[in-house]
């Protein structure tokens, strides 16, 4: 694969990029706390990106005529298994999104309930670490609204996305920090290109966090869990690929 961003690469990039950044920021350069944070790999990525573009900025959105004729489905194309197979057979009528963790009101939401919430539609570009991109249209409930409805606690710092697909016997998972959980372009999409999300593209629900690389866009989302730390999930790096291939936890673009 090409274009993979790893923590090691980010540290090297931060070392060269920090000089350019700090040359115009003398006060920051004199701040030892800032400099310490800058050279921690994932924090370096976050600090360098936000120095150029505020995290509140929206990812570019496109016109319908700019949508890609083909939007590639990659990774797992069908999780399989008895439980997921039953959901597919029932057209997800009995599927529920499990909202758990550091929330006041744990919930199990049906697709009908998710569709009744305020929705957002966005046409955005998916950038894969393998070197390809595609523009598609996504429609779904804003994750921030879901977490507000559950009464997310102030002690929560991240949301973990639990998924149906398996890689080497391990359930796929991803994560976002709280800022990106409440970013307006972070949605749980149940429609893609004006149709229901298909199984190869992550039915019934796919995360779209448009300020991030493709591997953060978790498919087959079964549950969202508010947590205080990433350390209790997988190997503690915030996602399957982050744990196993040293991908960057933040993965912002």
PDB file of N, CA and C in Angstrom, residues 76 79 163-172 240:
ATOM      1  N   UNK A  76     -13.436  -5.160   4.437  1.00  0.00           N
ATOM      2  CA  UNK A  76     -14.461  -6.202   4.543  1.00  0.00           C
ATOM      3  C   UNK A  76     -15.647  -5.852   3.653  1.00  0.00           C
ATOM      4  N   UNK A  79     -19.404  -8.880   6.660  1.00  0.00           N
ATOM      5  CA  UNK A  79     -18.876  -9.457   7.896  1.00  0.00           C
ATOM      6  C   UNK A  79     -19.226 -10.920   8.090  1.00  0.00           C
ATOM      7  N   UNK A 163     -17.753  -2.525  15.741  1.00  0.00           N
ATOM      8  CA  UNK A 163     -18.196  -2.909  14.400  1.00  0.00           C
ATOM      9  C   UNK A 163     -18.390  -4.423  14.290  1.00  0.00           C
ATOM     10  N   UNK A 164     -19.145  -4.838  13.281  1.00  0.00           N
ATOM     11  CA  UNK A 164     -19.478  -6.249  13.110  1.00  0.00           C
ATOM     12  C   UNK A 164     -18.384  -7.038  12.420  1.00  0.00           C
ATOM     13  N   UNK A 165     -17.509  -6.363  11.668  1.00  0.00           N
ATOM     14  CA  UNK A 165     -16.525  -7.102  10.884  1.00  0.00           C
ATOM     15  C   UNK A 165     -15.341  -7.536  11.734  1.00  0.00           C
ATOM     16  N   UNK A 166     -14.732  -8.638  11.302  1.00  0.00           N
ATOM     17  CA  UNK A 166     -13.587  -9.219  11.985  1.00  0.00           C
ATOM     18  C   UNK A 166     -12.352  -9.145  11.105  1.00  0.00           C
ATOM     19  N   UNK A 167     -11.215  -8.861  11.718  1.00  0.00           N
ATOM     20  CA  UNK A 167      -9.916  -8.921  11.053  1.00  0.00           C
ATOM     21  C   UNK A 167      -9.020  -9.806  11.902  1.00  0.00           C
ATOM     22  N   UNK A 168      -8.588 -10.938  11.325  1.00  0.00           N
ATOM     23  CA  UNK A 168      -7.738 -11.872  12.065  1.00  0.00           C
ATOM     24  C   UNK A 168      -8.363 -12.252  13.409  1.00  0.00           C
ATOM     25  N   UNK A 169      -9.686 -12.448  13.380  1.00  0.00           N
ATOM     26  CA  UNK A 169     -10.379 -12.874  14.573  1.00  0.00           C
ATOM     27  C   UNK A 169     -10.678 -11.777  15.576  1.00  0.00           C
ATOM     28  N   UNK A 170     -10.336 -10.538  15.242  1.00  0.00           N
ATOM     29  CA  UNK A 170     -10.566  -9.425  16.154  1.00  0.00           C
ATOM     30  C   UNK A 170     -11.638  -8.499  15.587  1.00  0.00           C
ATOM     31  N   UNK A 171     -12.563  -8.084  16.446  1.00  0.00           N
ATOM     32  CA  UNK A 171     -13.590  -7.149  15.994  1.00  0.00           C
ATOM     33  C   UNK A 171     -12.974  -5.810  15.634  1.00  0.00           C
ATOM     34  N   UNK A 172     -13.361  -5.318  14.489  1.00  0.00           N
ATOM     35  CA  UNK A 172     -12.880  -4.000  14.052  1.00  0.00           C
ATOM     36  C   UNK A 172     -13.466  -2.933  14.973  1.00  0.00           C
ATOM     37  N   UNK A 240      -8.336  -0.593  15.070  1.00  0.00           N
ATOM     38  CA  UNK A 240      -7.702  -1.844  14.659  1.00  0.00           C
ATOM     39  C   UNK A 240      -6.401  -1.589  13.910  1.00  0.00           C
TER      40      UNK A 240
END
